Amino acid sequence: MALRDWIGRLRGRTPEPPPAEPPLTSPPGQPPEPEPPVGPLTLPRPAAPDLPPPPATAAPPPFTAPPPLGRVGSQDHPPPPPPPPAEAELRPRDPEAALREAEAWTEPEPPPPAAPEAEEPAGRGGWLARLKAGLARSTQRLTESVTTLFRKRRLDDEALEELEETLIAADLGVAASRRIVEGFRRTKFGKEVTEEEVKAALAEEIAAILAPVARPLEIEPARAPHVVLVVGVNGTGKTTTIAKLGQQYRARGLACAFVAGDTFRAAAVEQLQIWGERTGCRVHAPAKPGADAAGLAFDALKAAKADGTQVLLVDTAGRLHNKAALMEELRKIVRVLKRVDETAPHSVLLTLDATTGQNALQQCKVFKEMVDVTGLAVTKLDGSAKGGVVVALAQEFGLPVHFVGVGEKAQDLRPFAARDFARGLVGLE
């Protein structure tokens, strides 16, 4: 074909078009191939022999947007009716109808006043109940062994020796335990004793030790002010004790002020300021953290003398009793206070945490030598099984025990009563 075209061009003639090729046919014996479809391509419906063909449905109507109010609510909750026209509000009301409505209207009843907080019972039952509850763990530790030891048993030398060991283990101390045992030897030796007799005798012996030290802290407003320096190791509750005393003195009508002398702990200053706002006590706070506590105490005492404050409670930073440098700072506060008033501080209150047990004896010894402690406040008896340490302190030092604390409320810090404490310690009413 290409050669014929080429020859035709040489001769100047146009080649004839090639004859059309016949259409392809299927080989003999095979069905003819289907002709290609005419029109747009459509996919065949998948075979579903088990399902009937879907019924023919009419074409959906064209979409029309519902009116604005038709979109809110449902058929069960029809939309609210439209508001009345504004002209209806402008119509004048009937004067007689308005007068009838005014006569029918009554003043609504005021809400009932809030119930006042429950006050403490006037009698001693409330305090004794809290004291007994606070000493419950100490009572259990002390009486379980004692009552088991002397239940229907003669009080011989062997029993007395076991009693002394039990009392020492209950943190009453060696000296106090020996004294109690000697009292049992004089009165109960060789006799059969019951559980109640043991408790009663034990309470009497403990009360005899505590009676000489059960002296309240006497405030002398004539000193104007009576300065109480509160000292102790870290975590014994000095700041909380000051707040409770301030609330009690204010309830007695005394003008009271606080000195936030724990300048190394910012939380102590803020805590005392909050208590000052609640109790109405003025708070002398440092200008910045870490300020000189002695200088703050000096300025506070001068201000208290000027404004007629009757009680000045001075907080101090907690310090370990075995750190000489920190204890010397405490001495400095005392020296500075004496520059304003030679008799100040008039009371030095040492707070002791009952949970420390026999370690409280060493704390008392060191603080007494450093700043001449005049009295004790034993705190946190509610969370301790070592309430017997109060007996050991009384026997060892003879210092007045002014307060005991058995809870977080102000009324849970009370003047120390020997008989109540002794009976509470052994579980008697």
Short mmCIF file of C-alpha atoms in Angstrom, two decimals:
data_model
loop_
_atom_site.label_atom_id
_atom_site.label_comp_id
_atom_site.label_asym_id
_atom_site.label_seq_id
_atom_site.Cartn_x
_atom_site.Cartn_y
_atom_site.Cartn_z
CA MET A 1 0.00 0.00 0.00
CA ALA A 2 2.79 2.45 0.85
CA LEU A 3 4.59 1.56 -2.43
CA ARG A 4 1.44 2.16 -4.49
CA ASP A 5 0.91 5.58 -2.88
CA TRP A 6 4.47 6.53 -3.55
CA ILE A 7 4.21 5.49 -7.19
CA GLY A 8 0.96 7.39 -7.52
CA ARG A 9 2.55 10.59 -6.22
CA LEU A 10 5.37 10.19 -8.77
CA ARG A 11 2.81 9.90 -11.57
CA GLY A 12 0.80 12.90 -10.25
CA ARG A 13 -2.28 10.88 -9.53
CA THR A 14 -4.25 10.71 -6.25
CA PRO A 15 -4.46 7.21 -4.89
CA GLU A 16 -7.83 5.61 -4.51
CA PRO A 17 -9.02 5.09 -0.93
CA PRO A 18 -8.60 1.60 0.39
CA PRO A 19 -11.69 -0.56 0.51
CA ALA A 20 -13.48 -0.64 3.85
CA GLU A 21 -12.62 -3.56 6.06
CA PRO A 22 -15.49 -5.93 6.72
CA PRO A 23 -16.79 -5.93 10.31
CA LEU A 24 -15.44 -8.46 12.64
CA THR A 25 -17.62 -11.44 13.20
CA SER A 26 -17.54 -14.10 15.82
CA PRO A 27 -15.95 -17.36 14.93
CA PRO A 28 -18.32 -20.05 13.77
CA GLY A 29 -20.01 -21.93 16.61
CA GLN A 30 -19.97 -19.00 19.08
CA PRO A 31 -22.78 -16.53 19.90
CA PRO A 32 -22.33 -13.08 18.48
CA GLU A 33 -20.92 -10.45 20.78
CA PRO A 34 -23.49 -7.89 21.99
CA GLU A 35 -23.47 -4.53 20.33
CA PRO A 36 -22.23 -1.59 22.45
CA PRO A 37 -25.10 0.26 24.19
CA VAL A 38 -26.30 3.51 22.83
CA GLY A 39 -26.81 6.40 25.24
CA PRO A 40 -25.42 7.17 28.71
CA LEU A 41 -23.70 4.44 30.61
CA THR A 42 -25.75 2.87 33.45
CA LEU A 43 -24.64 0.32 35.97
CA PRO A 44 -26.71 -2.84 36.28
CA ARG A 45 -28.66 -3.39 39.52
CA PRO A 46 -26.99 -6.02 41.76
CA ALA A 47 -28.78 -9.30 41.85
CA ALA A 48 -30.87 -9.90 44.94
CA PRO A 49 -32.76 -13.15 44.44
CA ASP A 50 -34.13 -13.25 48.02
CA LEU A 51 -35.48 -9.69 48.08
CA PRO A 52 -38.35 -8.41 46.01
CA PRO A 53 -37.71 -5.38 43.87
CA PRO A 54 -38.47 -2.08 45.61
CA PRO A 55 -41.86 -0.58 44.87
CA ALA A 56 -41.98 2.38 42.62
CA THR A 57 -42.34 5.62 44.55
CA ALA A 58 -43.38 8.94 43.38
CA ALA A 59 -40.79 11.67 43.14
CA PRO A 60 -40.55 13.79 46.34
CA PRO A 61 -42.07 17.24 46.17
CA PRO A 62 -39.69 20.16 45.87
CA PHE A 63 -38.26 21.46 49.18
CA THR A 64 -39.88 24.53 50.65
CA ALA A 65 -38.55 26.27 53.80
CA PRO A 66 -41.02 26.30 56.75
CA PRO A 67 -42.11 29.60 58.26
CA PRO A 68 -39.94 30.91 61.14
CA LEU A 69 -42.36 29.91 63.90
CA GLY A 70 -42.70 26.41 62.46
CA ARG A 71 -39.10 25.56 63.33
CA VAL A 72 -39.66 26.00 67.10
CA GLY A 73 -41.53 23.41 69.15
CA SER A 74 -43.39 20.45 67.78
CA GLN A 75 -46.87 19.37 66.98
CA ASP A 76 -47.39 18.40 70.66
CA HIS A 77 -46.22 21.81 71.86
CA PRO A 78 -47.56 24.45 69.50
CA PRO A 79 -45.79 27.80 69.46
CA PRO A 80 -47.15 30.46 71.80
CA PRO A 81 -49.60 32.94 70.38
CA PRO A 82 -48.19 36.25 69.26
CA PRO A 83 -48.16 39.04 71.85
CA PRO A 84 -51.02 41.49 71.86
CA PRO A 85 -50.52 44.68 69.96
CA ALA A 86 -48.82 47.55 71.69
CA GLU A 87 -51.99 49.59 71.58
CA ALA A 88 -53.57 47.30 74.21
CA GLU A 89 -50.98 48.23 76.79
CA LEU A 90 -51.68 51.91 76.29
CA ARG A 91 -55.39 51.66 77.10
CA PRO A 92 -56.27 53.25 80.47
CA ARG A 93 -57.23 50.78 83.21
CA ASP A 94 -60.47 50.92 85.10
CA PRO A 95 -59.79 52.89 88.35
CA GLU A 96 -62.26 50.79 90.33
CA ALA A 97 -60.61 47.51 89.19
CA ALA A 98 -57.21 48.82 90.14
CA LEU A 99 -58.54 49.82 93.57
CA ARG A 100 -60.01 46.35 94.11
CA GLU A 101 -56.69 44.72 93.20
CA ALA A 102 -54.82 46.99 95.61
CA GLU A 103 -57.18 46.11 98.48
CA ALA A 104 -56.89 42.37 97.78
CA TRP A 105 -53.06 42.46 97.71
CA THR A 106 -51.33 41.40 100.93
CA GLU A 107 -47.73 41.80 102.04
CA PRO A 108 -45.80 38.53 101.49
CA GLU A 109 -44.53 36.88 104.65
CA PRO A 110 -40.80 37.36 105.28
CA PRO A 111 -38.61 34.24 105.20
CA PRO A 112 -38.00 32.64 108.59
CA PRO A 113 -34.76 33.75 110.27
CA ALA A 114 -31.77 31.43 110.17
CA ALA A 115 -31.52 29.12 113.11
CA PRO A 116 -28.84 30.27 115.57
CA GLU A 117 -25.84 28.10 116.12
CA ALA A 118 -26.18 25.63 118.92
CA GLU A 119 -24.57 26.99 122.04
CA GLU A 120 -22.62 24.98 124.50
CA PRO A 121 -24.65 23.74 127.46
CA ALA A 122 -24.39 25.96 130.50
CA GLY A 123 -23.33 23.09 132.70
CA ARG A 124 -20.07 21.21 132.75
CA GLY A 125 -21.44 18.25 130.81
CA GLY A 126 -20.45 19.64 127.43
CA TRP A 127 -16.83 20.24 128.37
CA LEU A 128 -16.49 16.95 130.26
CA ALA A 129 -17.91 15.06 127.30
CA ARG A 130 -15.36 16.64 124.94
CA LEU A 131 -12.56 16.04 127.42
CA LYS A 132 -13.50 12.40 127.78
CA ALA A 133 -13.78 12.02 124.00
CA GLY A 134 -10.42 13.70 123.50
CA LEU A 135 -8.78 11.39 126.00
CA ALA A 136 -10.49 8.26 124.66
CA ARG A 137 -7.34 6.82 123.07
CA SER A 138 -5.26 7.51 126.18
CA THR A 139 -8.00 5.99 128.32
CA GLN A 140 -8.16 2.82 126.25
CA ARG A 141 -4.42 2.39 126.34
CA LEU A 142 -4.24 2.89 130.10
CA THR A 143 -7.29 1.06 131.41
CA GLU A 144 -7.25 -2.07 129.25
CA SER A 145 -4.03 -3.30 130.83
CA VAL A 146 -4.85 -2.10 134.34
CA THR A 147 -8.33 -3.60 134.56
CA THR A 148 -7.15 -6.88 133.08
CA LEU A 149 -4.33 -6.97 135.61
CA PHE A 150 -6.48 -6.45 138.72
CA ARG A 151 -9.71 -8.19 137.85
CA LYS A 152 -10.52 -10.24 140.97
CA ARG A 153 -6.89 -10.52 141.94
CA ARG A 154 -5.05 -9.76 145.15
CA LEU A 155 -2.78 -6.72 145.00
CA ASP A 156 0.59 -8.34 145.74
CA ASP A 157 4.16 -7.28 144.94
CA GLU A 158 4.11 -8.91 141.51
CA ALA A 159 0.87 -7.11 140.56
CA LEU A 160 2.25 -3.77 141.73
CA GLU A 161 5.37 -4.26 139.63
CA GLU A 162 3.25 -4.94 136.55
CA LEU A 163 1.14 -1.87 137.37
CA GLU A 164 4.22 0.34 137.43
CA GLU A 165 5.33 -0.94 134.02
CA THR A 166 1.87 -0.29 132.62
CA LEU A 167 1.81 3.30 133.87
CA ILE A 168 5.27 4.03 132.46
CA ALA A 169 4.19 2.64 129.08
CA ALA A 170 1.17 5.01 129.22
CA ASP A 171 3.58 8.02 129.37
CA LEU A 172 2.93 8.89 132.99
CA GLY A 173 6.68 8.90 133.61
CA VAL A 174 8.85 6.95 136.02
CA ALA A 175 8.49 9.29 138.98
CA ALA A 176 4.71 9.64 138.74
CA SER A 177 4.24 5.90 138.14
CA ARG A 178 6.28 5.03 141.23
CA ARG A 179 4.27 7.50 143.31
CA ILE A 180 0.97 6.01 142.17
CA VAL A 181 2.16 2.47 142.90
CA GLU A 182 3.21 3.46 146.40
CA GLY A 183 -0.25 4.90 146.97
CA PHE A 184 -1.81 1.58 145.89
CA ARG A 185 0.56 -0.24 148.22
CA ARG A 186 -0.59 1.81 151.22
CA THR A 187 -4.32 1.54 150.58
CA LYS A 188 -5.02 -1.61 148.56
CA PHE A 189 -2.15 -3.98 149.26
CA GLY A 190 -3.25 -7.58 149.89
CA LYS A 191 -6.87 -6.93 148.93
CA GLU A 192 -9.00 -8.19 146.09
CA VAL A 193 -10.00 -5.27 143.87
CA THR A 194 -12.59 -4.87 141.12
CA GLU A 195 -12.31 -2.97 137.87
CA GLU A 196 -14.24 0.05 139.17
CA GLU A 197 -12.19 0.16 142.35
CA VAL A 198 -8.98 0.19 140.33
CA LYS A 199 -10.21 3.06 138.14
CA ALA A 200 -11.42 5.12 141.10
CA ALA A 201 -8.17 4.63 143.04
CA LEU A 202 -6.10 5.42 139.96
CA ALA A 203 -8.07 8.64 139.35
CA GLU A 204 -7.53 9.73 142.96
CA GLU A 205 -3.77 9.19 142.77
CA ILE A 206 -3.49 11.05 139.46
CA ALA A 207 -5.63 13.95 140.72
CA ALA A 208 -3.36 14.26 143.78
CA ILE A 209 -0.38 14.78 141.47
CA LEU A 210 -2.20 17.26 139.20
CA ALA A 211 -3.96 19.36 141.84
CA PRO A 212 -0.97 21.60 142.72
CA VAL A 213 -0.37 22.57 139.06
CA ALA A 214 -4.00 23.22 138.08
CA ARG A 215 -3.82 27.02 138.17
CA PRO A 216 -5.50 29.34 135.63
CA LEU A 217 -3.63 32.09 133.81
CA GLU A 218 -4.58 35.25 135.68
CA ILE A 219 -4.73 38.36 133.50
CA GLU A 220 -3.99 41.63 135.27
CA PRO A 221 -5.51 44.45 133.19
CA ALA A 222 -3.92 46.99 135.54
CA ARG A 223 -0.59 46.27 133.89
CA ALA A 224 -1.97 47.71 130.63
CA PRO A 225 -1.11 45.55 128.87
CA HIS A 226 -0.53 42.11 130.35
CA VAL A 227 2.08 40.64 127.96
CA VAL A 228 1.84 36.89 127.28
CA LEU A 229 4.81 35.50 125.32
CA VAL A 230 3.85 32.21 123.64
CA VAL A 231 6.78 29.88 122.87
CA GLY A 232 7.28 26.30 121.73
CA VAL A 233 8.75 24.09 119.05
CA ASN A 234 7.40 23.83 115.52
CA GLY A 235 3.87 22.52 115.14
CA THR A 236 2.73 22.64 118.75
CA GLY A 237 -0.20 24.97 118.01
CA LYS A 238 1.11 28.34 119.22
CA THR A 239 -0.72 30.47 116.63
CA THR A 240 -4.00 28.57 117.07
CA THR A 241 -3.74 28.84 120.86
CA ILE A 242 -3.25 32.61 120.62
CA ALA A 243 -6.33 32.92 118.41
CA LYS A 244 -8.46 30.91 120.84
CA LEU A 245 -7.27 32.91 123.84
CA GLY A 246 -7.93 36.17 122.00
CA GLN A 247 -11.50 35.10 121.28
CA GLN A 248 -12.06 34.16 124.92
CA TYR A 249 -10.58 37.40 126.26
CA ARG A 250 -12.67 39.46 123.87
CA ALA A 251 -15.78 37.59 125.06
CA ARG A 252 -14.86 38.70 128.59
CA GLY A 253 -14.74 42.32 127.43
CA LEU A 254 -10.96 42.74 127.47
CA ALA A 255 -9.14 44.77 124.82
CA CYS A 256 -6.77 42.27 123.21
CA ALA A 257 -4.10 42.51 120.51
CA PHE A 258 -1.88 40.03 118.67
CA VAL A 259 1.77 40.31 117.68
CA ALA A 260 2.59 38.19 114.61
CA GLY A 261 6.13 37.45 115.76
CA ASP A 262 6.48 34.30 113.64
CA THR A 263 7.98 36.38 110.84
CA PHE A 264 9.65 33.40 109.15
CA ARG A 265 6.37 31.70 108.22
CA ALA A 266 4.09 33.82 106.04
CA ALA A 267 1.10 31.56 106.72
CA ALA A 268 1.35 32.28 110.45
CA VAL A 269 1.06 36.04 109.87
CA GLU A 270 -1.93 35.63 107.54
CA GLN A 271 -3.60 33.18 109.90
CA LEU A 272 -3.28 35.58 112.82
CA GLN A 273 -4.59 38.47 110.71
CA ILE A 274 -7.68 36.46 109.80
CA TRP A 275 -8.30 35.65 113.45
CA GLY A 276 -7.80 39.29 114.34
CA GLU A 277 -10.58 40.28 111.93
CA ARG A 278 -12.92 37.63 113.31
CA THR A 279 -12.34 38.44 116.97
CA GLY A 280 -11.88 42.20 116.71
CA CYS A 281 -8.29 42.04 117.97
CA ARG A 282 -5.67 44.37 116.53
CA VAL A 283 -2.79 42.55 114.82
CA HIS A 284 0.74 43.94 114.75
CA ALA A 285 2.26 42.36 111.63
CA PRO A 286 5.76 42.68 110.11
CA ALA A 287 6.26 44.90 107.08
CA LYS A 288 7.98 42.07 105.20
CA PRO A 289 8.71 38.37 105.71
CA GLY A 290 11.74 37.64 107.82
CA ALA A 291 11.61 40.95 109.69
CA ASP A 292 13.17 41.26 113.14
CA ALA A 293 10.70 39.75 115.59
CA ALA A 294 12.25 41.56 118.56
CA GLY A 295 11.81 44.96 116.90
CA LEU A 296 8.19 44.11 116.04
CA ALA A 297 7.50 43.15 119.66
CA PHE A 298 9.10 46.41 120.85
CA ASP A 299 6.89 48.56 118.59
CA ALA A 300 3.78 46.54 119.43
CA LEU A 301 4.25 46.94 123.18
CA LYS A 302 4.69 50.71 122.83
CA ALA A 303 1.54 50.93 120.69
CA ALA A 304 -0.41 48.76 123.16
CA LYS A 305 0.52 51.07 126.03
CA ALA A 306 -0.62 54.06 124.00
CA ASP A 307 -4.03 52.71 122.95
CA GLY A 308 -4.97 51.06 126.25
CA THR A 309 -4.71 47.40 125.20
CA GLN A 310 -5.24 45.13 128.20
CA VAL A 311 -3.85 41.84 126.84
CA LEU A 312 -0.98 41.53 124.35
CA LEU A 313 -0.41 38.00 123.01
CA VAL A 314 2.99 37.66 121.32
CA ASP A 315 3.46 34.84 118.82
CA THR A 316 6.98 33.54 118.15
CA ALA A 317 8.60 31.40 115.51
CA GLY A 318 8.74 27.70 116.22
CA ARG A 319 12.25 26.63 117.09
CA LEU A 320 13.87 23.37 118.04
CA HIS A 321 14.85 23.24 121.67
CA ASN A 322 18.31 21.90 120.76
CA LYS A 323 19.27 24.85 118.50
CA ALA A 324 21.23 27.36 120.60
CA ALA A 325 21.18 30.17 117.98
CA LEU A 326 17.40 30.06 117.65
CA MET A 327 16.92 29.98 121.39
CA GLU A 328 19.16 33.03 121.72
CA GLU A 329 16.82 34.95 119.39
CA LEU A 330 14.02 34.16 121.81
CA ARG A 331 16.06 35.64 124.63
CA LYS A 332 16.51 38.78 122.54
CA ILE A 333 12.73 39.26 122.35
CA VAL A 334 12.55 39.11 126.13
CA ARG A 335 15.36 41.66 126.53
CA VAL A 336 13.74 44.08 124.08
CA LEU A 337 10.35 43.85 125.80
CA LYS A 338 11.98 44.76 129.11
CA ARG A 339 13.22 48.01 127.60
CA VAL A 340 9.61 49.17 127.37
CA ASP A 341 8.37 47.46 130.56
CA GLU A 342 10.83 46.00 133.06
CA THR A 343 8.24 43.45 134.21
CA ALA A 344 7.44 42.20 130.69
CA PRO A 345 6.74 39.58 129.63
CA HIS A 346 4.38 38.98 132.51
CA SER A 347 3.62 35.40 131.42
CA VAL A 348 5.63 32.98 129.27
CA LEU A 349 3.29 30.27 128.01
CA LEU A 350 4.93 27.12 126.64
CA THR A 351 2.71 25.13 124.28
CA LEU A 352 3.35 21.40 124.22
CA ASP A 353 1.99 18.89 121.73
CA ALA A 354 0.67 15.89 123.64
CA THR A 355 1.44 13.60 120.69
CA THR A 356 5.18 14.00 121.32
CA GLY A 357 4.97 12.02 124.54
CA GLN A 358 8.08 11.98 126.69
CA ASN A 359 9.86 14.38 124.34
CA ALA A 360 7.70 17.10 125.88
CA LEU A 361 9.73 16.74 129.08
CA GLN A 362 12.95 17.68 127.30
CA GLN A 363 11.28 20.62 125.56
CA CYS A 364 9.97 21.92 128.86
CA LYS A 365 13.39 21.62 130.47
CA VAL A 366 15.24 23.63 127.78
CA PHE A 367 12.64 26.38 127.36
CA LYS A 368 12.39 26.80 131.12
CA GLU A 369 16.14 27.41 131.32
CA MET A 370 16.14 29.84 128.37
CA VAL A 371 13.15 32.11 128.92
CA ASP A 372 11.84 31.27 132.39
CA VAL A 373 8.57 29.55 131.42
CA THR A 374 5.75 30.41 133.82
CA GLY A 375 3.02 28.04 132.62
CA LEU A 376 2.02 25.32 130.14
CA ALA A 377 -0.67 24.78 127.56
CA VAL A 378 -0.98 21.15 126.45
CA THR A 379 -2.60 20.88 123.02
CA LYS A 380 -3.83 18.14 120.66
CA LEU A 381 -5.00 15.77 123.36
CA ASP A 382 -7.85 14.81 120.99
CA GLY A 383 -5.52 13.05 118.56
CA SER A 384 -3.14 11.38 120.98
CA ALA A 385 -2.87 8.22 123.03
CA LYS A 386 -0.28 9.95 125.23
CA GLY A 387 -2.39 12.14 127.48
CA GLY A 388 -0.56 10.71 130.45
CA VAL A 389 2.36 13.03 129.66
CA VAL A 390 0.51 15.79 131.53
CA VAL A 391 0.95 13.77 134.71
CA ALA A 392 4.66 13.34 134.00
CA LEU A 393 5.08 17.11 133.43
CA ALA A 394 3.32 17.93 136.67
CA GLN A 395 5.43 15.50 138.67
CA GLU A 396 8.73 16.49 137.00
CA PHE A 397 8.53 20.30 136.92
CA GLY A 398 5.58 21.45 138.99
CA LEU A 399 4.83 24.22 136.46
CA PRO A 400 1.24 25.48 136.33
CA VAL A 401 -0.79 23.82 133.60
CA HIS A 402 -3.00 26.70 132.51
CA PHE A 403 -4.81 25.17 129.52
CA VAL A 404 -5.54 21.88 127.80
CA GLY A 405 -6.85 21.62 124.25
CA VAL A 406 -9.07 18.79 123.01
CA GLY A 407 -10.33 20.20 119.70
CA GLU A 408 -10.23 22.93 117.05
CA LYS A 409 -12.92 25.26 118.42
CA ALA A 410 -12.22 28.12 120.80
CA GLN A 411 -14.27 26.48 123.57
CA ASP A 412 -12.12 23.35 123.25
CA LEU A 413 -9.21 25.19 124.94
CA ARG A 414 -10.10 25.30 128.61
CA PRO A 415 -8.46 26.01 131.96
CA PHE A 416 -6.96 22.85 133.36
CA ALA A 417 -8.98 21.06 136.07
CA ALA A 418 -7.10 18.28 137.88
CA ARG A 419 -10.05 16.13 138.95
CA ASP A 420 -11.85 16.36 135.61
CA PHE A 421 -8.68 15.45 133.73
CA ALA A 422 -7.85 12.54 136.04
CA ARG A 423 -11.31 10.99 135.80
CA GLY A 424 -11.41 11.55 132.05
CA LEU A 425 -8.03 9.86 131.68
CA VAL A 426 -9.24 6.66 133.35
CA GLY A 427 -12.68 6.73 131.68
CA LEU A 428 -14.86 7.82 134.62
CA GLU A 429 -17.72 10.34 134.47
#
